mmCIF file of C-alpha atoms (C1' of nucleotides) in Angstrom:
data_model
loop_
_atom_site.group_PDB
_atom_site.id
_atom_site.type_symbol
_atom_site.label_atom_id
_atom_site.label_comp_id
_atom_site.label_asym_id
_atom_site.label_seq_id
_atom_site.Cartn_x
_atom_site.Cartn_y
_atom_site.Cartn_z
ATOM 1 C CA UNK A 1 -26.142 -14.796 -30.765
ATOM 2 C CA UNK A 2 -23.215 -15.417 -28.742
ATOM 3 C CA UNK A 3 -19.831 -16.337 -30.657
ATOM 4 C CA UNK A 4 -16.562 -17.768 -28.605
ATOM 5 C CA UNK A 5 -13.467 -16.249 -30.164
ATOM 6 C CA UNK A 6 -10.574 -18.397 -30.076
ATOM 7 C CA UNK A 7 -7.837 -16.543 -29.712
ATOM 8 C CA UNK A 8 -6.861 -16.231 -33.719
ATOM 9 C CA UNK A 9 -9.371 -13.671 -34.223
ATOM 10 C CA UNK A 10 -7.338 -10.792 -33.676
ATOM 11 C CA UNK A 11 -5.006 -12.355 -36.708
ATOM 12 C CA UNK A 12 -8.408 -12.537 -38.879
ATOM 13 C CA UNK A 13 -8.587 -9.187 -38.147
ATOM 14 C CA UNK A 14 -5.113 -8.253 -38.982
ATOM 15 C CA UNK A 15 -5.510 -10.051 -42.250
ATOM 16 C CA UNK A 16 -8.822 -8.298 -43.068
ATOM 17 C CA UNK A 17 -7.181 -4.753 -42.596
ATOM 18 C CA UNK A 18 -4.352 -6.454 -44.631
ATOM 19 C CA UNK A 19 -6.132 -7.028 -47.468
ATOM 20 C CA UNK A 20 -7.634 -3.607 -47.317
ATOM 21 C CA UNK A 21 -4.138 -2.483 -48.132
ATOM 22 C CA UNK A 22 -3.003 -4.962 -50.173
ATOM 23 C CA UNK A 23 -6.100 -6.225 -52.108
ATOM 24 C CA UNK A 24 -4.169 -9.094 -53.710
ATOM 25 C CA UNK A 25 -2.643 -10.640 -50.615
ATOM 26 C CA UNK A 26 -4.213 -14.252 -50.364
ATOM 27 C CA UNK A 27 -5.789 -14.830 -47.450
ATOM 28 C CA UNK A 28 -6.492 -18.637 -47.019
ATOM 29 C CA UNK A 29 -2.641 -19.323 -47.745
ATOM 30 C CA UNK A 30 -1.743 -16.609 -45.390
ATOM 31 C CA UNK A 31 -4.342 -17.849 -42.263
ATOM 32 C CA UNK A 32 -3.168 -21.516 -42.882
ATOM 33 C CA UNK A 33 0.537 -20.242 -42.668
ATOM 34 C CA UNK A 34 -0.102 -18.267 -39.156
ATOM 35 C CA UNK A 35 -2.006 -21.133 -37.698
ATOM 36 C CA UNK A 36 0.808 -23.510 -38.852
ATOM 37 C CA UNK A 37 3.663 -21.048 -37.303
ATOM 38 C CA UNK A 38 1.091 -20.714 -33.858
ATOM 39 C CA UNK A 39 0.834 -24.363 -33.796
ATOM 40 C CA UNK A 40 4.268 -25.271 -33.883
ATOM 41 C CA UNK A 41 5.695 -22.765 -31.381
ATOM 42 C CA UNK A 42 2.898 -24.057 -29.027
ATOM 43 C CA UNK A 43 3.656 -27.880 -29.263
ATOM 44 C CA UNK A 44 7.489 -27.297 -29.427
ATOM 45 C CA UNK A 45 6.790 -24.900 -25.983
ATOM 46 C CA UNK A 46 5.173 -27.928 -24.327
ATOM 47 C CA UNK A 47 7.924 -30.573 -25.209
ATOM 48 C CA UNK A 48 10.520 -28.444 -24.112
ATOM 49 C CA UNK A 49 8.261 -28.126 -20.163
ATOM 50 C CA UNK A 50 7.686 -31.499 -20.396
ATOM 51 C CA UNK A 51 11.046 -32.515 -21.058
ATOM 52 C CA UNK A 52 12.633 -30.530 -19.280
ATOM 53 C CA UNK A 53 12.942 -32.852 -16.013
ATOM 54 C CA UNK A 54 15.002 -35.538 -18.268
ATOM 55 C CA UNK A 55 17.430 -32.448 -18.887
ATOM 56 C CA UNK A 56 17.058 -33.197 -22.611
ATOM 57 C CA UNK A 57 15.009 -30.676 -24.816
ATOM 58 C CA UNK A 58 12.384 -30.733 -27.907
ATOM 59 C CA UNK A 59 15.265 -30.861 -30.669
ATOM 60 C CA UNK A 60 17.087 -33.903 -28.480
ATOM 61 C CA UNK A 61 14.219 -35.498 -28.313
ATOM 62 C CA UNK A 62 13.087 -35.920 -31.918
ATOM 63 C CA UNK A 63 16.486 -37.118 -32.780
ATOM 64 C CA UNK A 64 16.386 -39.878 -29.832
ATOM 65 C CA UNK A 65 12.537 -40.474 -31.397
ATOM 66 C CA UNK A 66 14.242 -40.817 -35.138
ATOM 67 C CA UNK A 67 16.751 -43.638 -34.082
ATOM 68 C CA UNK A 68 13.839 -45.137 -31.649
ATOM 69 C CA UNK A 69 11.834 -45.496 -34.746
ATOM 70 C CA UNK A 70 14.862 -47.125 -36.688
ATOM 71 C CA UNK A 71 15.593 -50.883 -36.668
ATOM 72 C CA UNK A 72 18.370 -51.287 -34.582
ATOM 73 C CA UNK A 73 18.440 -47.819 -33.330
ATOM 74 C CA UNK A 74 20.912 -46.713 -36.131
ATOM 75 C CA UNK A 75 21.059 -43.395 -38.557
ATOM 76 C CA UNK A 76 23.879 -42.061 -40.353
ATOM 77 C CA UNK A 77 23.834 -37.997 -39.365
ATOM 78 C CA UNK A 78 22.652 -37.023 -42.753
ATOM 79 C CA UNK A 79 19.626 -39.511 -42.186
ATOM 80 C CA UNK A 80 18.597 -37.897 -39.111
ATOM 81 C CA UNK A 81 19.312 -34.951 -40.418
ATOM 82 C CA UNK A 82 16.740 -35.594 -43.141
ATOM 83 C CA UNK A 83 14.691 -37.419 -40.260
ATOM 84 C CA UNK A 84 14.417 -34.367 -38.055
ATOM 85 C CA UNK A 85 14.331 -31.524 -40.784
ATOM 86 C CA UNK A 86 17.608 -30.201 -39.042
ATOM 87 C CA UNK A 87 20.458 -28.423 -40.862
ATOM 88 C CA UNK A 88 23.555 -31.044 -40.874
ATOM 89 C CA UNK A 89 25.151 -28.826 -38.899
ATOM 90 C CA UNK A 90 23.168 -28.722 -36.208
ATOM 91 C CA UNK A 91 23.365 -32.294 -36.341
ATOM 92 C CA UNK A 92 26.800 -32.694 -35.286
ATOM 93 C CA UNK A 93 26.261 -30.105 -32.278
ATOM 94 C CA UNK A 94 22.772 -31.966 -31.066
ATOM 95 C CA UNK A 95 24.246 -35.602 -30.917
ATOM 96 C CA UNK A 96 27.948 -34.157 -29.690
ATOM 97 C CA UNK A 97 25.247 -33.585 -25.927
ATOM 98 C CA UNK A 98 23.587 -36.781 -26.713
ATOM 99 C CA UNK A 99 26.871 -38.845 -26.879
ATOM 100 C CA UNK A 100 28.479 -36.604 -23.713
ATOM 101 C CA UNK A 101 24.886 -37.767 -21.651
ATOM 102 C CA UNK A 102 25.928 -41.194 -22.781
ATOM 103 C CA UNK A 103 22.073 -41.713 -24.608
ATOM 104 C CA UNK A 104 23.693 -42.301 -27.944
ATOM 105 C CA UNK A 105 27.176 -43.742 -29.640
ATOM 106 C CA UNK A 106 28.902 -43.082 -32.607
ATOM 107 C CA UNK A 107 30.654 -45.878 -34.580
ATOM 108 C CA UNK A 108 32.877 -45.128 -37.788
ATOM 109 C CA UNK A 109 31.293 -47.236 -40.737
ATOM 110 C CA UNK A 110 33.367 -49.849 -42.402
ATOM 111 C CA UNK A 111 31.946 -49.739 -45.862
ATOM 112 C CA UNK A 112 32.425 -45.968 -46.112
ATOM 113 C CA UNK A 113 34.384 -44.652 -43.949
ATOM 114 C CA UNK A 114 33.063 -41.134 -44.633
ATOM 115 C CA UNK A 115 30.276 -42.370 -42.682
ATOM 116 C CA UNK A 116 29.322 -42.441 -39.102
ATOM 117 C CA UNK A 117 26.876 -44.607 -37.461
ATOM 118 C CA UNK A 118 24.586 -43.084 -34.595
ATOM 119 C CA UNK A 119 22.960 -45.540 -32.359
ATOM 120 C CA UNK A 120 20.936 -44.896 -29.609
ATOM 121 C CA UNK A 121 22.810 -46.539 -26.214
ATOM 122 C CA UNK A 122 20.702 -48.634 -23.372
ATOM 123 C CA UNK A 123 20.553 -45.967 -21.285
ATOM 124 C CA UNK A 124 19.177 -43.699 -24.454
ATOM 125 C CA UNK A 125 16.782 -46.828 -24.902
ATOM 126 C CA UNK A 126 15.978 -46.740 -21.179
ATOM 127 C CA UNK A 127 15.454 -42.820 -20.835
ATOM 128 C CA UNK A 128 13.047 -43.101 -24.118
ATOM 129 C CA UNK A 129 11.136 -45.391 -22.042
ATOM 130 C CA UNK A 130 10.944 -43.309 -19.340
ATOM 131 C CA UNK A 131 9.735 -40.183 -20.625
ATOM 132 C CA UNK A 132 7.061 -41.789 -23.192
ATOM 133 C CA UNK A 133 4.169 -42.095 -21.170
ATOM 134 C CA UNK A 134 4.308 -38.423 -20.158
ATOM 135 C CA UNK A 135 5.072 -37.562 -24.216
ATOM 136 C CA UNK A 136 2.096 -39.603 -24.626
ATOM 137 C CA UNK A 137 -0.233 -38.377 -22.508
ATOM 138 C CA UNK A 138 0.734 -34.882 -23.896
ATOM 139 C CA UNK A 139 0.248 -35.630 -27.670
ATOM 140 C CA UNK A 140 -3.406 -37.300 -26.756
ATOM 141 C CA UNK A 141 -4.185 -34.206 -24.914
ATOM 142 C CA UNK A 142 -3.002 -31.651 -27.699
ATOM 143 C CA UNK A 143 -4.922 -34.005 -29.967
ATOM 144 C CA UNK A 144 -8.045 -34.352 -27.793
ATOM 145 C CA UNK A 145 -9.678 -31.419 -29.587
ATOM 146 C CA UNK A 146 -10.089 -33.322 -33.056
ATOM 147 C CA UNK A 147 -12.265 -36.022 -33.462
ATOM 148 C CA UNK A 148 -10.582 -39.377 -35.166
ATOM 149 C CA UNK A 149 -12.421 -38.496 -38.174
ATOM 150 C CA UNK A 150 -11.278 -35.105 -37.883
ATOM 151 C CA UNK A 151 -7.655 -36.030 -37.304
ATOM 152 C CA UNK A 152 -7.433 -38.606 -40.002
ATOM 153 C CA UNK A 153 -9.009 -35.279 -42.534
ATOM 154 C CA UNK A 154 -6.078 -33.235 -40.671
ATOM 155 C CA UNK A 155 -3.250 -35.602 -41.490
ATOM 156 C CA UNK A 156 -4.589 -35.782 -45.526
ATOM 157 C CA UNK A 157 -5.092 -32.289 -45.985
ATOM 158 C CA UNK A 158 -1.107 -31.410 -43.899
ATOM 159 C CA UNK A 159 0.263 -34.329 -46.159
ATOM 160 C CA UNK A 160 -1.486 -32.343 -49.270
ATOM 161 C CA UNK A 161 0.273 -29.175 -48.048
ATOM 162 C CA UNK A 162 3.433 -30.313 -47.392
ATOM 163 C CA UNK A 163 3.804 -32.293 -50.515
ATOM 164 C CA UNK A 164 3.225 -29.634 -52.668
ATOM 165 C CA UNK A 165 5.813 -27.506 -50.405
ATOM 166 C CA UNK A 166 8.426 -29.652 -51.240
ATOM 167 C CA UNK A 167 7.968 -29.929 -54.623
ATOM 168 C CA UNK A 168 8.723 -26.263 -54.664
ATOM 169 C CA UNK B 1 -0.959 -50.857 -58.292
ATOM 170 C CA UNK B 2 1.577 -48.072 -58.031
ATOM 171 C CA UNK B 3 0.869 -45.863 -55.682
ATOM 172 C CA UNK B 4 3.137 -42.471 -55.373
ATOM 173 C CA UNK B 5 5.202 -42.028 -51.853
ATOM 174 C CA UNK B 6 4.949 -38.715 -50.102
ATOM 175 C CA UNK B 7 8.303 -37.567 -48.719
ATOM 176 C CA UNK B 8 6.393 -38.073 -46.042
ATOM 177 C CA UNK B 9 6.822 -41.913 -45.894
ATOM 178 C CA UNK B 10 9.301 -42.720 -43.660
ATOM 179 C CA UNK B 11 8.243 -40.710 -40.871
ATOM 180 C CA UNK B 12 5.235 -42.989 -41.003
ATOM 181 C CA UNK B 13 7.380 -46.060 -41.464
ATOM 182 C CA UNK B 14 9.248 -44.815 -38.292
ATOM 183 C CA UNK B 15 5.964 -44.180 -36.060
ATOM 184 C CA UNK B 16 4.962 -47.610 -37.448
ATOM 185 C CA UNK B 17 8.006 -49.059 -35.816
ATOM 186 C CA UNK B 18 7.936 -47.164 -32.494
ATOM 187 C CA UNK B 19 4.073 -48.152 -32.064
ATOM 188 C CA UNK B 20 5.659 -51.539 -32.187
ATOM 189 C CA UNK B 21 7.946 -50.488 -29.847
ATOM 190 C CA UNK B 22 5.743 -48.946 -27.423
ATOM 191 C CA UNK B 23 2.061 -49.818 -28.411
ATOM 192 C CA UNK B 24 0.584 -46.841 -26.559
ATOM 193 C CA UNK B 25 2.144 -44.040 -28.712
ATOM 194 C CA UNK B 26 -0.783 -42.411 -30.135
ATOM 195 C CA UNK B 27 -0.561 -42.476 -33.770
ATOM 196 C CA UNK B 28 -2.348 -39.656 -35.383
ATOM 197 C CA UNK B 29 -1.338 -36.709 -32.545
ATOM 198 C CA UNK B 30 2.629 -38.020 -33.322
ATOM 199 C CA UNK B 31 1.921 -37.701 -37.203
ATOM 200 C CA UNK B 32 0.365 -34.217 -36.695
ATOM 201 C CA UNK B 33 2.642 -33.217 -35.229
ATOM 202 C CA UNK B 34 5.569 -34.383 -37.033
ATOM 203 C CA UNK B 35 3.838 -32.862 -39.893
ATOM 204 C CA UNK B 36 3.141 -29.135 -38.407
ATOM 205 C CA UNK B 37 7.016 -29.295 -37.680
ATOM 206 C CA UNK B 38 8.080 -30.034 -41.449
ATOM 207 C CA UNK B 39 5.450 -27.560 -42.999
ATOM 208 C CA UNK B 40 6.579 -24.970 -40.622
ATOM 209 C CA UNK B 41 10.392 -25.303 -41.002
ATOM 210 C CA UNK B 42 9.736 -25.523 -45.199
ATOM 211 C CA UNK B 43 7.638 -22.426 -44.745
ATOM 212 C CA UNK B 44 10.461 -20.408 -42.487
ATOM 213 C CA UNK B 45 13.090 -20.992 -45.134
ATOM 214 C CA UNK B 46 10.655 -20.759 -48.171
ATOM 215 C CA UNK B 47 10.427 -16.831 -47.019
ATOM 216 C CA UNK B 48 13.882 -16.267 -45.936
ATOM 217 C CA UNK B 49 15.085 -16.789 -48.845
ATOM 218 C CA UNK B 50 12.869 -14.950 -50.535
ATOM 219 C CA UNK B 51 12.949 -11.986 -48.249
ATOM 220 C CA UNK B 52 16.361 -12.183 -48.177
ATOM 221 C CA UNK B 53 16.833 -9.509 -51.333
ATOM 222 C CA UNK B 54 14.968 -7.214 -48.782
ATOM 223 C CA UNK B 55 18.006 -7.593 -46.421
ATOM 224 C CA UNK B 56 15.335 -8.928 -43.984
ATOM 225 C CA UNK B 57 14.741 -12.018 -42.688
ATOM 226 C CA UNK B 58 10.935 -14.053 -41.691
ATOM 227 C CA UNK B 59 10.843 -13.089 -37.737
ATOM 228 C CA UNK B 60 11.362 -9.600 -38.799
ATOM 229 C CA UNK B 61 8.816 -9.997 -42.326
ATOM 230 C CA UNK B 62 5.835 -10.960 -39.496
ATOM 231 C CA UNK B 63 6.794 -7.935 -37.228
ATOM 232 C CA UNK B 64 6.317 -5.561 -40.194
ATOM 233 C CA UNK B 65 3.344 -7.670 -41.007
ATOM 234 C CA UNK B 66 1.641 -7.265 -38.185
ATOM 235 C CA UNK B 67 1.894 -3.620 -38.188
ATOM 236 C CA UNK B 68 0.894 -4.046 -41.499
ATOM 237 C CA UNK B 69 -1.979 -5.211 -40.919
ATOM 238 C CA UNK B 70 -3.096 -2.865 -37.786
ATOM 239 C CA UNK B 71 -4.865 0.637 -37.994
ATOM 240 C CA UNK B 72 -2.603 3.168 -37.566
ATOM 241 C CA UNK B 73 0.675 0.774 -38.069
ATOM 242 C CA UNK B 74 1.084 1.014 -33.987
ATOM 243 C CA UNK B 75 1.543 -1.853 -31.559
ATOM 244 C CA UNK B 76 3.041 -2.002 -28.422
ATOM 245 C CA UNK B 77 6.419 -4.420 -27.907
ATOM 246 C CA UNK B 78 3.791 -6.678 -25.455
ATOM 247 C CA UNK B 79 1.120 -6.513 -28.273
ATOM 248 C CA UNK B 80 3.671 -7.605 -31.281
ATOM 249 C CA UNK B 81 4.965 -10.391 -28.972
ATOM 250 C CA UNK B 82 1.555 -12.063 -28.642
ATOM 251 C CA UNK B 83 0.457 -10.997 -32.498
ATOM 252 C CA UNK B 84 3.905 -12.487 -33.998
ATOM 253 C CA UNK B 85 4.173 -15.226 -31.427
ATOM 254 C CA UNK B 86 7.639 -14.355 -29.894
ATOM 255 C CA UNK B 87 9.452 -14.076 -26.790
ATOM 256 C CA UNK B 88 9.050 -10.625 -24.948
ATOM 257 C CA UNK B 89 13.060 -10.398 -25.431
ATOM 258 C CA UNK B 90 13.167 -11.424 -28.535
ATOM 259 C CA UNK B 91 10.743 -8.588 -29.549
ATOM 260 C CA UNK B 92 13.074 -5.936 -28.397
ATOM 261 C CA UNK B 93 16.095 -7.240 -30.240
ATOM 262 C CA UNK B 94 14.328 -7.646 -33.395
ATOM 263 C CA UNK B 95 12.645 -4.359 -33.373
ATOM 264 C CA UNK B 96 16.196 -3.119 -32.582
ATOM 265 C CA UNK B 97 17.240 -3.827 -35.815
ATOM 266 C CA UNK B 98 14.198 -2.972 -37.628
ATOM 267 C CA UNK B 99 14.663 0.805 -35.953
ATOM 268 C CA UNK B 100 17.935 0.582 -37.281
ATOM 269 C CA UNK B 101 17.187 -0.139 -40.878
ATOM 270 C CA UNK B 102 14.612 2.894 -40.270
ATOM 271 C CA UNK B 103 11.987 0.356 -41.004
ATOM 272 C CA UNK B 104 9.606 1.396 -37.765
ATOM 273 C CA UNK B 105 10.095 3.995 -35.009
ATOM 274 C CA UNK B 106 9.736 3.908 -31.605
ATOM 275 C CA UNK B 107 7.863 6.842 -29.561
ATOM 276 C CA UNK B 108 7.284 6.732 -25.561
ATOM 277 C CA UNK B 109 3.456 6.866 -24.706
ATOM 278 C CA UNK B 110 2.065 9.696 -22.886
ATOM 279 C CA UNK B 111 -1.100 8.035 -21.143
ATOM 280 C CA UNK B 112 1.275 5.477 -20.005
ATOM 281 C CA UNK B 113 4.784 5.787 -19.472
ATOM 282 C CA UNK B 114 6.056 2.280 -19.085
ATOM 283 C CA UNK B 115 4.800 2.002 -22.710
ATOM 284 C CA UNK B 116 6.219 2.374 -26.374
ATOM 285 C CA UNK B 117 4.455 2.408 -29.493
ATOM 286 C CA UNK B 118 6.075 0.945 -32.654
ATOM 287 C CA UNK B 119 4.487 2.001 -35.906
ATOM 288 C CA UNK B 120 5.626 1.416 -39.382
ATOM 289 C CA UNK B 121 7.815 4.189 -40.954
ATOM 290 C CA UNK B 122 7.038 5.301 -44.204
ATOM 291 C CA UNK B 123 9.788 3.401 -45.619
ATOM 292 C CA UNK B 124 8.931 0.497 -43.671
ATOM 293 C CA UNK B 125 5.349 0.692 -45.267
ATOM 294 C CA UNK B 126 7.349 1.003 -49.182
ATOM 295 C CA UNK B 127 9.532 -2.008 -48.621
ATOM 296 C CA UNK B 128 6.289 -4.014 -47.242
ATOM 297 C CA UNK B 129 5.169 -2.971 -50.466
ATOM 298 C CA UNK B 130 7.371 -3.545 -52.501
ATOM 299 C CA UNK B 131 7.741 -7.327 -51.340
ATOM 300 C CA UNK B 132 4.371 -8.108 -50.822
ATOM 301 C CA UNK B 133 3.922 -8.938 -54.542
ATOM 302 C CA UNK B 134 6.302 -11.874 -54.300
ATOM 303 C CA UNK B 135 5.050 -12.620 -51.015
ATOM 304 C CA UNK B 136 1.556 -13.044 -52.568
ATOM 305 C CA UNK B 137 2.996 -15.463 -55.248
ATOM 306 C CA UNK B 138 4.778 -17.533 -52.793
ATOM 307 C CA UNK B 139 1.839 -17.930 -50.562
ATOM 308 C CA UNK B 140 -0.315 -18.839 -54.019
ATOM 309 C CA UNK B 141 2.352 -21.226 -54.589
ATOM 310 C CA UNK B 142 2.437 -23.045 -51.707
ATOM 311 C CA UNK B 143 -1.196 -23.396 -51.087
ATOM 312 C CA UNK B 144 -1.796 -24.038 -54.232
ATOM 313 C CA UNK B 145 -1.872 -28.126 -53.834
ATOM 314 C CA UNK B 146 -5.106 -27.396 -51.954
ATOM 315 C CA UNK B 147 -8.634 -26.787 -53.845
ATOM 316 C CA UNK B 148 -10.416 -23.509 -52.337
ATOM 317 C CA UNK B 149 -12.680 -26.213 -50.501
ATOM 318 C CA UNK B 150 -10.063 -27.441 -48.673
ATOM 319 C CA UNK B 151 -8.552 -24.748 -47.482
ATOM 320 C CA UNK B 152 -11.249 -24.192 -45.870
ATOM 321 C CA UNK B 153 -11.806 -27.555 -44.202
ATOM 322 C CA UNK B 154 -7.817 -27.335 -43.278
ATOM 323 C CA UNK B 155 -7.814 -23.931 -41.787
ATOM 324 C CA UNK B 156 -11.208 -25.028 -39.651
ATOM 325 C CA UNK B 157 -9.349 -28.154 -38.203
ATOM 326 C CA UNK B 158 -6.224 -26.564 -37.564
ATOM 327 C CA UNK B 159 -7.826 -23.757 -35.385
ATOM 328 C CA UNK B 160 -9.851 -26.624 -33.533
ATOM 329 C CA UNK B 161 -6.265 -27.682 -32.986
ATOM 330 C CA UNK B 162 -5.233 -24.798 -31.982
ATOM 331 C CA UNK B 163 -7.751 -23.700 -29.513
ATOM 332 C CA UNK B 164 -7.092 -26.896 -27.277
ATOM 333 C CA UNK B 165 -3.651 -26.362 -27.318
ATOM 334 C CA UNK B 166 -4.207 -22.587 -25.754
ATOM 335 C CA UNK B 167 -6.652 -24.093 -23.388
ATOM 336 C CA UNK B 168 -3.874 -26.154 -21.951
ATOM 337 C "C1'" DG C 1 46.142 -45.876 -62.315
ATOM 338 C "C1'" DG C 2 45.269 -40.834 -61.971
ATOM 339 C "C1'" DC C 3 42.426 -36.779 -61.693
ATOM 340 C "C1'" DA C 4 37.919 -34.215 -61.254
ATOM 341 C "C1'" DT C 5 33.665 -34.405 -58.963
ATOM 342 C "C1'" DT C 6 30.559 -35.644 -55.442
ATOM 343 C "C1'" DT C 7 29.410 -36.934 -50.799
ATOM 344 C "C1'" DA C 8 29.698 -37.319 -45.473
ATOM 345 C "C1'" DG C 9 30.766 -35.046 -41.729
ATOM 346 C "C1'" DT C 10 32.544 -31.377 -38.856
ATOM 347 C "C1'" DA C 11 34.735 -26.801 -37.056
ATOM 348 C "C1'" DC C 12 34.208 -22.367 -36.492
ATOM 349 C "C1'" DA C 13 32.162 -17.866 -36.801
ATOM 350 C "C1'" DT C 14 27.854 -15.673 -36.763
ATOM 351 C "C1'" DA C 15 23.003 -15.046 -36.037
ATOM 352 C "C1'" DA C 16 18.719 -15.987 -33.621
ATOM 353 C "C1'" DA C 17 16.084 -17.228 -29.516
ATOM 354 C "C1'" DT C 18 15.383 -17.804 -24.646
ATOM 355 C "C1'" DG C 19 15.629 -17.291 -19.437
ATOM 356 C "C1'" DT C 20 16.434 -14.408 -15.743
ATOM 357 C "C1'" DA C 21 16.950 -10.562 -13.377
ATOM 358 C "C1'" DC C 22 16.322 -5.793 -13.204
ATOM 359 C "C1'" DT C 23 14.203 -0.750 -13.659
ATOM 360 C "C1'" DA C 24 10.455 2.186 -14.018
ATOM 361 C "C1'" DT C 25 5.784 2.931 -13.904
ATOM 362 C "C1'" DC C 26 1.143 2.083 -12.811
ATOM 363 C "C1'" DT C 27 -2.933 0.278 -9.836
ATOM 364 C "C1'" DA C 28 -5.346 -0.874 -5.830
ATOM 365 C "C1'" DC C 29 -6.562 -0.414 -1.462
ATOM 366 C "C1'" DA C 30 -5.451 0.133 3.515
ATOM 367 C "C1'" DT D 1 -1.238 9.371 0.774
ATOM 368 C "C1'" DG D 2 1.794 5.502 0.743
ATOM 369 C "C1'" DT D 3 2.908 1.112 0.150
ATOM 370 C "C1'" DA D 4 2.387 -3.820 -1.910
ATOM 371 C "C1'" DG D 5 1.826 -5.953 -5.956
ATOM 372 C "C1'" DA D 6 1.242 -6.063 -10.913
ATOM 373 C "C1'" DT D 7 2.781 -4.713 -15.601
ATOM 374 C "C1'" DA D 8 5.843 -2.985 -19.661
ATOM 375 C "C1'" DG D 9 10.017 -3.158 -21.346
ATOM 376 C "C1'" DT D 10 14.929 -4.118 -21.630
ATOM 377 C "C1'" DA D 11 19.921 -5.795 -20.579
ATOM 378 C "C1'" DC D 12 22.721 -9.395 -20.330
ATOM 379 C "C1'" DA D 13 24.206 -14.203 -20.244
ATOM 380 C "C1'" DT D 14 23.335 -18.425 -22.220
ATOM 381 C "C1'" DT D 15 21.541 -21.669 -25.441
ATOM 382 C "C1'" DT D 16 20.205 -22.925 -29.997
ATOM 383 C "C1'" DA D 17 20.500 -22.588 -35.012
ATOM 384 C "C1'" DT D 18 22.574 -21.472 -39.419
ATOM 385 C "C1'" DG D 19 26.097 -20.446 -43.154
ATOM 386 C "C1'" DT D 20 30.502 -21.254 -44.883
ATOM 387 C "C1'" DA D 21 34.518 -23.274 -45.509
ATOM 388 C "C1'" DC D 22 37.152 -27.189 -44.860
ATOM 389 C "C1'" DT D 23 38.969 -32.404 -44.630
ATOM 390 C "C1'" DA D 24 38.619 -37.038 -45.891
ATOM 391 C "C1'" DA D 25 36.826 -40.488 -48.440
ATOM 392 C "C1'" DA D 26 34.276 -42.462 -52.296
ATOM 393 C "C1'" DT D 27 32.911 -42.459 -57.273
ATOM 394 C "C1'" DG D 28 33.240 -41.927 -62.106
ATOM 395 C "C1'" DC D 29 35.629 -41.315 -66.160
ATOM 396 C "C1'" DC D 30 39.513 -40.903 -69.277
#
DNA sequence: GGCATTTAGTACATAAATGTACTATCTACA
DNA sequence: TGTAGATAGTACATTTATGTACTAAATGCC
């Protein structure tokens, strides 16, 4: 009987001779962490391609996606810091290029002026537009392998995972 | 009815408001997504920190892994790049400083010369050792929202998801 | 009011990752 | 053979990310 490898095997295999070694070293948690970490180069790999043309990369473009998801287009830095999972710092370096390719503003805050507001500008608004049926056609194709069913099973089980991450 | 909010919430209350935006965005690929990106960042600086102790950080923990986990403790720089999912060029600097902390050791191949193998040292193979109990316990820990059953069912979707990724 | 503490944001130094271009070696085949 | 093209690895410049320390403003508490 013929079996297709995908191309994980050879980290099965790794984790078999692992656990040869190390008899206690989980293997579930350890294949779901390598498949996560595979995933996510792979999908941030393609955003950067895709984007590339719009000179903006994967990092710029989840923070433009964060205040496109926002009514009125508008996120303090340490909400789209949380929004994005980036460090605060890199915050202030990421939307210092947005502002200087004139897709987003900054606007001091009146009722704390600690705060800053970042809104996404028209021509932010109008580059989103531009690029999204490209992004979409790329997420439907990454996603084309999964059945609805199967992607609706995928997004319970991740949530599972990640909530219990972040309980710690 | 109360009903507990994941941490995950407002992502989904953002999607819900850029599907508004722009009907076509595809839900469930964008929430997948978004949700391999926040379990993969949470994972990265779950084992930094841990490894940190070890005066090693998580690039450099799956380079030792990998060897770990290989007969003979040998790969080639081209072989670790594809195992540990890295950049060709990143490979060299990292193992760079892993030679320097006398964790592995390089030797020139004889059958081919444009080749070098990298194999554990034997004090690369202690320190693997000596972390891989806490290792184990973090990986427990972070699966451990997840019954044995689904696990399973999450590591079989997530290498559907991965093979149509690699097939482009 | 005045002082300690917390919070928002950033600057700057450092570390980590990538792209590109290059050297050396190997392979194939005329 | 010998020469074109492929492959393994690295050097170097650049880009991206993080840690730390700082300023300014808000909050709480006496």
């Amino acid at each position: 009987m013929i079996e297709l490898m995908s191309s994980f095997h050879p980290t099965e295999q790794r984790l078999a001779i692992t656990r040869r070694r190390h008899p206690a070293f989980p293997r579930e948690p350890a294949v779901l962490v390598r498949l996560i970490k595979h995933i996510y180069k792979r999908v941030h790999d393609d955003a950067n391609a895709l984007l590339k043309p719009w000179g903006i990369n994967h990092p710029e473009y989840n923070l433009l996606m964060m205040l496109y998801g926002t009514d009125g287009y508008t996120l303090n830095p340490s909400q789209l810091a949380e929004a994005a999972g980036e460090k605060s710092a890199n915050i202030t370096r990421l939307t210092n290029e947005l502002c200087d390719k004139g897709l987003i503003e900054r606007t001091a805050s009146d009722e704390d002026r600690r705060k800053i507001a970042l809104s996404l500008s028209k021509a932010g608004i109008a580059m989103i537009e531009s690029f999204l049926p490209d992004i979409c056609t790329l997420l439907e194709r990454q996603a084309s392998g999964l059945q609805p069913r199967e992607m609706a099973q995928l997004e319970k089980l991740l949530k599972k995972f990640l909530d219990q991450l972040e309980q710690g």
